[in-house]
Coordinates of C-alpha atoms and ligand atoms in Angstrom, one line a residue:
M1342 CA 1.4 -6.1 39.7
P1343 CA 3.1 -3.0 38.4
D1344 CA 1.0 -0.4 40.3
G1345 CA 3.6 1.9 42.0
E1346 CA 6.6 0.1 40.3
R1347 CA 9.5 2.2 39.1
Y1348 CA 11.1 1.9 35.7
D1349 CA 14.1 3.5 34.1
V1350 CA 12.2 4.1 30.9
V1351 CA 8.5 4.0 30.1
V1352 CA 7.5 4.2 26.5
I1353 CA 3.9 5.1 25.6
G1354 CA 2.7 3.6 22.3
A1355 CA 3.8 0.3 20.7
G1356 CA 4.1 1.4 17.1
P1357 CA 7.4 1.2 15.2
G1358 CA 8.8 4.2 17.1
G1359 CA 7.7 3.0 20.5
Y1360 CA 8.7 -0.6 20.2
T1361 CA 12.1 0.3 18.7
A1362 CA 12.7 2.7 21.6
A1363 CA 11.7 0.1 24.1
L1364 CA 13.8 -2.6 22.6
E1365 CA 16.8 -0.3 22.3
A1366 CA 16.4 0.9 25.9
A1367 CA 16.1 -2.6 27.3
R1368 CA 19.1 -3.9 25.3
C1369 CA 21.1 -0.9 26.7
G1370 CA 20.3 -2.1 30.2
F1371 CA 17.4 0.1 31.2
R1372 CA 14.4 -1.5 33.0
T1373 CA 11.8 -0.7 30.4
A1374 CA 8.0 -0.8 30.2
L1375 CA 6.0 -0.3 27.0
V1376 CA 2.3 0.8 27.3
E1377 CA -0.1 0.2 24.5
R1378 CA -3.8 1.1 24.6
R1379 CA -4.8 -1.5 22.0
A1380 CA -4.7 -5.2 22.6
Y1381 CA -2.1 -5.8 19.9
L1382 CA 1.4 -4.4 19.1
G1383 CA 2.8 -2.7 16.0
G1384 CA 0.8 0.5 15.9
V1385 CA -0.5 2.0 12.6
C1386 CA 2.4 0.8 10.6
L1387 CA 1.9 -2.9 11.2
N1388 CA -1.9 -3.0 11.6
E1389 CA -3.4 -0.4 9.3
G1390 CA -0.5 1.3 7.5
C1391 CA 2.7 0.2 5.8
I1392 CA 2.3 -3.5 6.1
P1393 CA -1.3 -4.2 5.1
S1394 CA -1.2 -1.6 2.4
K1395 CA 1.9 -3.2 0.9
A1396 CA 0.4 -6.7 1.2
L1397 CA -2.5 -5.5 -1.0
L1398 CA -0.2 -3.5 -3.3
S1399 CA 1.9 -6.7 -3.7
A1400 CA -1.3 -8.4 -4.9
A1401 CA -1.8 -5.6 -7.5
D1402 CA 1.8 -6.1 -8.6
V1403 CA 1.1 -9.8 -9.2
I1404 CA -2.0 -9.0 -11.2
E1405 CA -0.1 -6.5 -13.3
T1406 CA 2.9 -8.9 -13.9
I1407 CA 0.6 -11.7 -15.0
G1408 CA -1.4 -9.3 -17.1
R1409 CA 1.6 -8.3 -19.1
G1410 CA 3.0 -11.9 -19.4
G1411 CA 2.7 -11.5 -23.2
V1412 CA 5.6 -9.1 -23.1
F1413 CA 7.9 -12.0 -22.0
G1414 CA 6.3 -14.5 -24.3
V1415 CA 4.3 -16.1 -21.4
T1416 CA 0.6 -16.7 -21.9
A1417 CA -1.6 -16.8 -18.8
G1418 CA -5.4 -17.1 -18.3
E1419 CA -7.8 -14.6 -17.0
V1420 CA -6.6 -12.7 -13.9
H1421 CA -8.8 -11.3 -11.2
A1422 CA -8.5 -10.2 -7.6
D1423 CA -10.2 -12.5 -5.1
W1424 CA -10.8 -9.8 -2.4
S1425 CA -11.6 -12.2 0.4
A1426 CA -8.4 -14.2 -0.2
L1427 CA -6.4 -11.0 -0.3
Q1428 CA -8.0 -10.0 3.0
A1429 CA -7.2 -13.3 4.6
R1430 CA -3.6 -12.9 3.5
R1431 CA -3.5 -9.3 4.8
V1432 CA -4.6 -10.6 8.3
E1433 CA -2.1 -13.4 8.2
V1434 CA 0.8 -11.1 7.4
I1435 CA -0.2 -8.8 10.2
Q1436 CA -0.6 -11.6 12.7
T1437 CA 2.8 -13.1 11.9
L1438 CA 4.5 -9.7 12.4
R1439 CA 2.6 -8.9 15.6
Q1440 CA 3.9 -12.2 17.0
G1441 CA 7.4 -11.3 15.9
V1442 CA 7.3 -7.9 17.7
A1443 CA 5.9 -9.5 20.9
G1444 CA 8.6 -12.2 20.8
L1445 CA 11.4 -9.6 20.4
L1446 CA 10.0 -7.5 23.3
R1447 CA 9.7 -10.7 25.5
A1448 CA 13.3 -11.7 24.6
A1449 CA 14.6 -8.2 25.6
S1450 CA 12.6 -8.3 28.9
V1451 CA 10.5 -5.3 28.0
E1452 CA 7.4 -5.3 30.3
V1453 CA 4.4 -4.8 28.0
M1454 CA 1.3 -3.3 29.6
T1455 CA -2.1 -2.8 28.0
G1456 CA -4.1 0.4 28.7
A1457 CA -4.4 4.1 27.8
A1458 CA -1.5 6.0 29.3
R1459 CA -1.2 9.6 30.3
L1460 CA 1.6 11.6 31.6
A1461 CA 0.9 12.3 35.3
S1462 CA 4.1 14.2 35.8
A1463 CA 7.6 14.5 34.5
T1464 CA 8.4 11.1 36.1
A1465 CA 5.0 9.3 36.4
V1466 CA 2.6 7.7 34.0
E1467 CA -1.0 6.7 34.7
I1468 CA -2.5 3.8 32.9
E1469 CA -6.2 3.3 32.5
Q1470 CA -7.0 -0.3 32.3
E1471 CA -10.3 -2.1 31.9
D1472 CA -11.1 -2.3 35.6
R1473 CA -8.6 0.1 37.3
T1474 CA -6.1 2.9 36.9
I1475 CA -2.5 2.2 37.8
R1476 CA 0.4 4.6 38.3
I1477 CA 4.0 3.8 37.5
D1478 CA 7.1 5.8 38.2
A1479 CA 9.4 6.5 35.2
D1480 CA 12.8 8.1 35.4
R1481 CA 12.4 8.8 31.7
V1482 CA 9.3 8.8 29.4
V1483 CA 9.1 8.4 25.6
L1484 CA 5.9 9.6 24.0
A1485 CA 5.3 7.5 20.8
T1486 CA 1.5 7.8 20.5
G1487 CA 1.4 8.1 16.7
S1488 CA -1.3 9.7 14.6
S1489 CA -4.8 9.3 13.2
P1490 CA -6.4 10.1 9.9
N1491 CA -7.9 13.6 9.3
L1492 CA -11.5 13.3 8.5
P1493 CA -13.6 16.5 8.1
A1494 CA -16.4 16.4 10.7
A1495 CA -19.1 16.9 8.1
W1496 CA -18.1 13.7 6.3
A1497 CA -17.5 11.5 9.4
G1498 CA -20.3 8.9 9.7
L1499 CA -21.4 9.1 6.1
D1500 CA -22.0 5.5 5.0
G1501 CA -19.5 5.0 2.1
V1502 CA -16.9 7.5 3.2
H1503 CA -13.8 5.9 4.6
T1504 CA -10.3 6.6 5.9
S1505 CA -7.4 4.4 4.8
T1506 CA -7.9 2.2 7.9
E1507 CA -11.4 1.1 6.8
M1508 CA -10.5 0.9 3.1
L1509 CA -7.8 -1.7 3.7
A1510 CA -10.4 -4.0 5.4
L1511 CA -13.5 -3.5 3.3
G1512 CA -15.8 -6.6 3.1
A1513 CA -15.9 -6.4 -0.7
L1514 CA -13.9 -4.8 -3.5
P1515 CA -16.0 -1.7 -4.6
A1516 CA -16.7 -1.0 -8.3
S1517 CA -15.7 2.6 -8.0
V1518 CA -13.8 4.8 -5.6
T1519 CA -13.3 8.6 -5.4
I1520 CA -10.1 9.4 -3.5
V1521 CA -9.9 12.9 -1.9
G1522 CA -6.2 13.8 -1.6
G1523 CA -3.5 12.9 -4.1
G1524 CA -0.8 12.6 -1.5
V1525 CA 1.1 9.4 -0.5
I1526 CA -2.0 7.5 0.6
G1527 CA -4.1 8.7 -2.3
C1528 CA -1.4 7.6 -4.8
E1529 CA -0.9 4.2 -3.3
F1530 CA -4.6 3.4 -3.1
A1531 CA -5.2 4.7 -6.6
S1532 CA -2.4 2.4 -7.9
M1533 CA -3.7 -0.6 -6.0
L1534 CA -7.4 -0.2 -6.7
V1535 CA -7.1 0.6 -10.5
R1536 CA -5.0 -2.5 -11.0
M1537 CA -7.7 -4.6 -9.3
G1538 CA -10.3 -3.4 -11.8
V1539 CA -11.8 -0.6 -9.7
S1540 CA -12.8 2.7 -11.4
V1541 CA -10.8 5.4 -9.6
R1542 CA -11.0 9.2 -9.5
V1543 CA -8.6 11.4 -7.5
V1544 CA -9.4 14.9 -6.4
E1545 CA -6.3 16.9 -5.3
M1546 CA -6.3 20.5 -4.3
A1547 CA -2.6 21.1 -5.3
E1548 CA -1.8 21.6 -9.0
R1549 CA -0.2 18.2 -9.3
L1550 CA 0.7 15.0 -7.6
L1551 CA 3.4 15.0 -4.9
P1552 CA 4.7 18.6 -5.1
M1553 CA 7.7 17.7 -3.0
V1554 CA 9.1 15.7 -5.9
D1555 CA 10.5 17.4 -9.1
A1556 CA 7.6 17.8 -11.6
D1557 CA 9.1 15.6 -14.3
V1558 CA 9.9 12.8 -11.8
A1559 CA 6.4 12.9 -10.3
A1560 CA 5.0 12.9 -13.9
V1561 CA 6.4 9.3 -14.4
L1562 CA 3.8 8.2 -11.8
G1563 CA 1.1 10.6 -12.8
D1564 CA 1.3 9.6 -16.5
R1565 CA 1.2 5.9 -15.7
L1566 CA -1.8 6.3 -13.4
A1567 CA -3.6 8.2 -16.2
E1568 CA -2.7 5.4 -18.7
Q1569 CA -4.0 2.8 -16.3
G1570 CA -7.3 4.7 -16.2
V1571 CA -7.2 6.8 -13.0
A1572 CA -9.1 10.1 -13.6
M1573 CA -7.4 13.0 -11.8
R1574 CA -8.6 16.5 -11.0
F1575 CA -6.0 18.9 -9.7
G1576 CA -6.5 22.3 -8.2
A1577 CA -9.9 21.0 -7.0
R1578 CA -11.8 20.7 -3.8
V1579 CA -14.8 18.7 -2.9
A1580 CA -17.6 21.2 -2.0
E1581 CA -20.4 18.7 -1.2
L1582 CA -20.5 15.0 -0.4
F1583 CA -23.7 12.9 0.0
C1584 CA -24.1 9.2 0.4
E1585 CA -27.3 7.3 0.2
G1586 CA -28.3 3.8 -0.8
G1587 CA -24.8 2.6 -1.4
V1588 CA -23.9 5.5 -3.7
C1589 CA -21.9 8.6 -2.9
R1590 CA -22.3 11.8 -4.8
V1591 CA -19.2 14.0 -5.1
E1592 CA -19.6 17.7 -6.1
L1593 CA -16.6 20.0 -6.8
A1594 CA -16.7 23.7 -6.2
D1595 CA -16.7 24.3 -10.0
G1596 CA -19.9 22.4 -10.3
E1597 CA -18.5 19.1 -11.7
S1598 CA -20.0 16.1 -10.0
W1599 CA -20.1 12.3 -10.2
E1600 CA -21.1 9.2 -8.3
S1601 CA -19.0 6.5 -6.8
E1602 CA -19.6 3.5 -4.5
K1603 CA -17.0 4.6 -2.0
V1604 CA -15.0 7.7 -1.1
L1605 CA -11.5 7.4 0.5
V1606 CA -10.5 10.6 2.4
A1607 CA -6.7 10.8 2.4
V1608 CA -6.0 14.4 3.4
G1609 CA -3.3 13.9 5.9
R1610 CA -3.0 12.7 9.5
R1611 CA -3.0 14.4 12.9
P1612 CA -0.8 13.5 15.9
N1613 CA -2.5 11.6 18.8
T1614 CA -1.9 13.9 21.7
A1615 CA -5.4 14.6 23.1
G1616 CA -6.0 13.2 26.6
L1617 CA -2.3 12.5 27.3
G1618 CA -2.2 15.2 30.0
L1619 CA 0.6 16.9 28.2
E1620 CA -0.2 20.6 28.8
E1621 CA -0.9 19.9 32.5
A1622 CA 2.4 18.1 32.9
G1623 CA 4.3 21.0 31.1
V1624 CA 4.7 19.6 27.6
G1625 CA 3.9 22.0 24.8
V1626 CA 1.7 21.0 21.9
D1627 CA 1.5 23.1 18.7
A1628 CA -1.5 24.2 16.7
R1629 CA -1.6 20.9 14.7
G1630 CA -1.6 18.9 18.0
A1631 CA 2.0 17.8 17.6
V1632 CA 4.2 17.6 20.6
E1633 CA 6.8 20.3 20.7
V1634 CA 10.4 19.0 20.9
D1635 CA 13.9 20.5 20.6
A1636 CA 16.5 19.5 18.1
G1637 CA 17.3 16.3 20.2
L1638 CA 13.5 15.4 20.3
R1639 CA 13.2 16.3 24.0
T1640 CA 10.1 18.1 25.2
A1641 CA 10.1 21.0 27.6
L1642 CA 10.5 18.4 30.4
P1643 CA 14.1 17.1 30.5
T1644 CA 13.0 13.5 31.3
V1645 CA 10.4 13.3 28.5
W1646 CA 11.1 12.8 24.7
C1647 CA 8.6 12.5 21.8
I1648 CA 9.2 10.4 18.7
G1649 CA 7.4 9.4 15.5
D1650 CA 4.1 10.8 14.2
A1651 CA 3.3 12.3 17.5
N1652 CA 5.9 15.0 17.0
G1653 CA 4.6 15.7 13.5
R1654 CA 8.1 16.0 12.0
T1655 CA 8.2 13.2 9.4
M1656 CA 5.3 10.8 9.5
L1657 CA 7.1 7.7 8.4
A1658 CA 7.7 4.4 10.2
H1659 CA 11.5 4.4 9.6
A1660 CA 11.7 8.0 10.8
A1661 CA 9.9 6.9 14.0
M1662 CA 12.3 4.0 14.4
S1663 CA 15.4 6.0 13.9
Q1664 CA 14.0 8.7 16.3
G1665 CA 13.5 5.9 18.9
R1666 CA 17.1 4.8 18.6
H1667 CA 18.2 8.5 18.8
V1668 CA 16.4 9.2 22.1
V1669 CA 18.0 6.1 23.8
R1670 CA 21.4 7.5 22.8
A1671 CA 20.4 10.7 24.6
M1672 CA 19.5 8.7 27.7
L1673 CA 23.0 7.2 27.5
G1674 CA 24.4 10.8 27.5
V1675 CA 25.0 11.3 23.8
E1676 CA 23.3 14.7 23.3
E1677 CA 23.0 15.4 19.6
A1678 CA 20.5 17.0 17.3
Y1679 CA 18.4 14.4 15.4
D1680 CA 19.5 14.7 11.8
A1681 CA 18.9 11.4 10.2
T1682 CA 18.8 11.0 6.4
V1683 CA 15.2 9.8 5.8
P1684 CA 14.1 8.6 2.4
W1685 CA 10.5 8.7 1.2
C1686 CA 9.0 5.9 -0.8
V1687 CA 5.7 5.6 -2.6
Y1688 CA 4.8 2.0 -3.4
T1689 CA 2.9 2.6 -6.6
S1690 CA 3.4 1.2 -10.1
P1691 CA 5.8 2.6 -11.0
E1692 CA 7.4 3.3 -7.6
L1693 CA 8.6 6.7 -6.6
A1694 CA 11.2 7.5 -4.0
W1695 CA 13.3 10.4 -3.0
V1696 CA 15.8 11.6 -0.3
G1697 CA 17.5 14.8 0.6
V1698 CA 17.2 17.9 -1.5
S1699 CA 15.3 17.9 -4.8
A1700 CA 16.4 20.0 -7.8
Q1701 CA 13.2 22.1 -7.4
E1702 CA 13.9 22.7 -3.7
A1703 CA 17.5 23.6 -4.4
A1704 CA 16.3 26.2 -7.1
D1705 CA 13.7 27.6 -4.6
R1706 CA 16.4 28.0 -1.9
G1707 CA 19.0 29.4 -4.3
L1708 CA 21.4 26.5 -3.6
S1709 CA 24.3 25.9 -6.1
V1710 CA 23.7 22.4 -7.3
H1711 CA 23.6 20.5 -10.5
T1712 CA 21.9 17.2 -11.4
G1713 CA 22.8 13.9 -13.0
D1714 CA 19.9 12.2 -14.7
F1715 CA 19.8 8.7 -16.1
P1716 CA 16.9 6.9 -17.8
Y1717 CA 15.8 3.4 -17.0
A1718 CA 15.5 3.0 -20.8
A1719 CA 19.3 3.0 -21.0
L1720 CA 19.7 0.0 -18.6
G1721 CA 20.1 -3.5 -20.0
K1722 CA 18.4 -5.0 -16.9
A1723 CA 15.4 -2.7 -17.2
H1724 CA 14.8 -4.1 -20.8
A1725 CA 15.4 -7.7 -19.8
S1726 CA 12.9 -7.4 -17.0
G1727 CA 10.4 -5.4 -19.0
E1728 CA 10.7 -2.3 -16.8
S1729 CA 12.3 0.3 -19.0
A1730 CA 10.2 3.4 -18.0
G1731 CA 11.6 5.7 -15.4
L1732 CA 14.3 8.0 -14.3
F1733 CA 17.2 8.3 -11.8
R1734 CA 18.3 11.8 -10.6
L1735 CA 21.1 12.7 -8.3
V1736 CA 21.4 16.3 -6.9
V1737 CA 25.0 17.3 -6.4
D1738 CA 26.5 20.3 -4.7
A1739 CA 29.3 22.5 -5.9
G1740 CA 31.8 20.2 -4.2
G1741 CA 30.5 17.1 -6.0
V1742 CA 28.8 15.8 -2.9
V1743 CA 25.4 14.0 -3.4
V1744 CA 22.8 16.0 -1.4
G1745 CA 19.7 14.4 -2.8
G1746 CA 18.2 12.0 -5.2
Q1747 CA 14.9 10.8 -6.8
V1748 CA 14.0 7.6 -8.5
A1749 CA 10.8 6.9 -10.4
G1750 CA 10.5 3.4 -11.8
A1751 CA 10.6 -0.3 -10.9
H1752 CA 12.0 -1.0 -7.5
A1753 CA 12.7 2.7 -6.8
T1754 CA 11.9 2.0 -3.1
E1755 CA 14.8 -0.4 -2.9
L1756 CA 17.2 1.7 -5.0
I1757 CA 16.7 4.9 -3.0
N1758 CA 18.5 3.4 0.0
Q1759 CA 21.7 3.5 -2.0
V1760 CA 21.2 7.2 -2.6
A1761 CA 20.4 7.6 1.1
L1762 CA 23.7 6.0 1.9
M1763 CA 25.5 8.4 -0.5
V1764 CA 23.7 11.5 1.1
A1765 CA 24.3 10.3 4.7
G1766 CA 28.0 9.5 4.0
R1767 CA 28.5 12.7 2.0
M1768 CA 29.8 10.6 -0.9
T1769 CA 30.9 12.4 -4.0
V1770 CA 29.8 11.6 -7.5
A1771 CA 33.5 11.0 -8.4
Q1772 CA 33.6 8.2 -5.7
A1773 CA 30.4 6.7 -7.0
H1774 CA 31.7 6.9 -10.5
A1775 CA 34.8 4.8 -9.4
V1776 CA 32.6 1.9 -8.2
A1777 CA 32.1 -1.1 -10.5
W1778 CA 28.3 -1.3 -10.3
A1779 CA 27.2 -4.9 -10.7
H1780 CA 25.8 -5.6 -14.2
P1781 CA 23.1 -6.1 -15.2
T1782 CA 21.2 -4.5 -12.3
L1783 CA 18.8 -1.6 -11.9
S1784 CA 21.3 -0.2 -9.3
E1785 CA 23.6 0.7 -12.2
G1786 CA 21.2 3.6 -12.8
V1787 CA 22.3 5.1 -9.5
G1788 CA 25.9 4.8 -10.6
E1789 CA 25.2 6.1 -14.1
A1790 CA 23.3 9.1 -12.6
A1791 CA 26.5 9.9 -10.6
S1792 CA 28.5 9.5 -13.8
A1793 CA 26.0 11.7 -15.6
A1794 CA 26.6 14.5 -13.1
L1795 CA 30.2 14.4 -14.2
G1796 CA 29.3 14.3 -17.9
L1797 CA 30.7 10.7 -18.0
A1798 CA 27.7 8.4 -18.2
V1799 CA 28.6 5.6 -20.6
H1800 CA 25.1 4.6 -21.8
V1801 CA 23.7 7.9 -22.8
P1802 CA 25.1 10.3 -25.4
G1803 CA 26.6 13.5 -24.1
P1804 CA 29.7 15.6 -24.2
R1805 CA 32.4 15.0 -21.6
V1806 CA 33.0 17.9 -19.3
V1807 CA 36.8 18.1 -19.3
R1808 CA 37.1 19.8 -15.9
E1809 CA 34.9 17.3 -14.1
A1810 CA 36.7 14.4 -15.9
A1811 CA 40.0 15.6 -14.6
L1812 CA 38.6 15.6 -11.1
V1813 CA 37.6 12.0 -11.5
L1814 CA 40.9 10.9 -13.0
G1815 CA 42.6 12.7 -10.1
G1816 CA 40.6 10.4 -7.7
V1817 CA 38.7 13.2 -6.0
Ligands
LIG326 P1 1.9 4.6 15.4 O1 2.3 3.5 14.5 O2 0.7 5.4 15.1 O3 1.7 3.9 16.9 C1 1.3 4.6 18.0 C2 0.8 3.6 19.0 O4 0.5 4.3 20.2 C3 -0.6 3.0 18.5 O5 -0.5 1.6 18.7 C4 -1.6 3.6 19.5 O6 -2.6 2.7 19.8 C5 -0.7 3.8 20.7 N1 -1.3 4.9 21.6 C6 -1.8 6.1 21.3 N2 -2.1 6.8 22.4 C7 -1.9 6.0 23.4 C8 -2.0 6.1 24.8 N3 -2.5 7.2 25.4 N4 -1.7 5.1 25.6 C9 -1.1 3.9 25.1 N5 -1.0 3.7 23.8 C10 -1.3 4.8 22.9 N6 5.2 4.8 6.7 C11 6.3 4.3 6.1 O7 7.4 4.6 6.5 N7 6.2 3.5 5.0 C12 5.0 3.1 4.5 O8 4.9 2.4 3.5 C13 3.8 3.6 5.1 N8 2.6 3.3 4.7 C14 1.5 3.8 5.3 C15 0.2 3.4 4.8 C16 -0.9 3.9 5.4 C17 -2.3 3.5 4.9 C18 -0.8 4.8 6.6 C19 -2.0 5.3 7.3 C20 0.5 5.1 7.1 C21 1.6 4.6 6.5 N9 2.9 5.0 6.9 C22 4.0 4.5 6.2 C23 3.1 5.8 8.1 C24 3.4 5.0 9.3 O9 2.4 4.0 9.5 C25 3.6 5.9 10.5 O10 4.5 6.9 10.2 C26 4.1 5.1 11.7 O11 3.2 4.1 12.0 C27 4.3 6.0 12.9 O12 4.8 5.3 13.9 P2 4.6 5.7 15.4 O13 5.4 4.7 16.2 O14 5.0 7.1 15.6 O15 3.1 5.6 15.7
LIG327 P1 -0.4 13.6 2.5 O1 -0.1 14.8 3.3 O2 0.7 12.8 1.9 O3 -1.4 14.0 1.3 C1 -2.6 14.7 1.5 C2 -2.9 15.3 0.2 O4 -4.3 15.8 0.3 C3 -2.1 16.5 -0.1 O5 -1.6 16.4 -1.5 C4 -3.1 17.7 0.0 O6 -2.8 18.7 -1.0 C5 -4.4 17.0 -0.3 N1 -5.5 17.7 0.3 C6 -5.7 18.1 1.6 N2 -6.9 18.6 1.8 C7 -7.6 18.4 0.6 C8 -8.9 18.6 0.2 N3 -9.8 19.2 1.0 N4 -9.3 18.3 -1.1 C9 -8.3 17.8 -1.9 N5 -7.1 17.5 -1.6 C10 -6.7 17.8 -0.3 O7 -1.3 12.8 3.5 P2 -1.9 11.3 3.3 O8 -1.8 10.8 1.9 O9 -3.2 11.3 4.0 O10 -0.8 10.4 4.2 C11 -0.6 10.8 5.5 C12 0.8 10.5 5.8 O11 1.0 9.1 6.1 C13 1.8 10.8 4.7 O12 2.2 12.1 4.7 C14 3.0 9.9 5.2 O13 3.7 10.6 6.2 C15 2.3 8.7 5.7 N6 2.2 7.7 4.7 C16 3.4 7.2 4.2 C17 3.4 6.2 3.2 C18 4.7 5.7 2.6 O14 5.7 6.0 3.2 N7 4.6 5.0 1.6 C19 2.2 5.7 2.8 C20 1.0 6.2 3.3 C21 1.1 7.2 4.3

């Protein structure tokens, strides 16, 4: 038994950050243990986040596609969501992936332990198990304990008020839902529920959806949600919330009120750092409860790193995974600042995705940039596939380097990875313009947006900018 054992690396938390760090460490030759307090692996992402939400959103996509079969000349019968079948599929997908993660860890000889871990010192971890507490020695520790939903104390326990975790696993599809928070979770649930026939209202305290995205790009999603029937109140806060007899009453500060069967609270997440023994061990925690790390993701203790949601930097699964890989490089002696290019994706209908600097952010920061825009409506493939609403935008610096991009429209979450490669590789729009983008594809929109930044997009009217054209012809 592992009590008193010594490991080269101990990772606390088996979400995407933790299991990636453990796999990478083991494959790099470190004797590695991975401690998880729950009886299953995969963390929030696999069990109550990315994967189950996308399983249900995929069902909404199927409903939508069948529903507009007439556009393609295809007639289908009545479509409806069988919630219990969708739930069975959600569980099946989760179980398949849990087994996959367990198999990978086994194959890499990572020792998986179940129990709630705490940092006993810079080089020791205590694990509380069902019947005992064990202590293991760790030359290096990775904290990857993730995050939990924010739920205002006054609303906790109200029958009918849920976080995303419970909403994904409801016993029945509700007739109506109020969503408090129009952020990433709010948008995804609104898009999923409304397409399943649920009456949806969103209350968002900001003046619009997703303020980190340029207003006209975010509007592609906002307008579609409105068309689909989602009622949205911006600049609004819930003042009172009561639930009784299966009905919740929502009252805004301006006096407007309504009733809904369920309320989803999606107002952000907080890092899981309580009870980890951090401050006693000498690891700093900020006011939000996030672990304080330096540019290389190392805590105040040289042998302890923190990755993923727990450091509160970018609460995304792929950010957690890339941070996991980063800290193992540090263990191998490659000391660098963590500076990965991290795209954001919202899996709504239409999808929204962005990476790097937005045009709005550039303007706010006084950066010298210009943009290349290209509409989905000018793409042959978009028309052929009945997906002609949307926009591609590249943000380009004075040297022609792509520093950011946004896509609103079908498959935006796939297309954004191409822009991420451009940003990470410091590709110029002239280089992108020189590529023969496969036709007919939606990816052509990325290439055409690069060409548009040069004044050279073929499929939209516009004057050529002679200076930029000369740069292209010169092969810059
Ligand atoms: P987590 O996945 O939170 O895992 C942390 C693990 O640590 C958990 O298993 C927890 O039980 C364990 N743990 C905590 N404390 C201890 C302890 N003391 N001892 C032992 N174990 C402990 N991100 C995306 O990139 N794409 C998406 O599409 C996406 N969709 C999402 C949808 C929803 C509804 C939600 C809620 C989140 C979504 N996210 C998405 C965010 C994503 O789930 C998180 O960013 C990601 O899971 C963070 O990974 P992590 O490894 O840092 O932590
Ligand atoms: P969020 O930060 O994305 O959005 C929260 C929203 O709630 C904000 O727009 C905020 O203005 C609003 N808000 C806060 N308090 C409010 C109040 N009292 N009344 C009305 N509005 C209020 O948080 P989230 O949607 O809860 O998601 C948490 C995190 O999970 C995300 O930021 C993201 O990191 C991750 N996530 C990612 C994905 C994805 O990548 N597709 C999906 C879901 C979640």
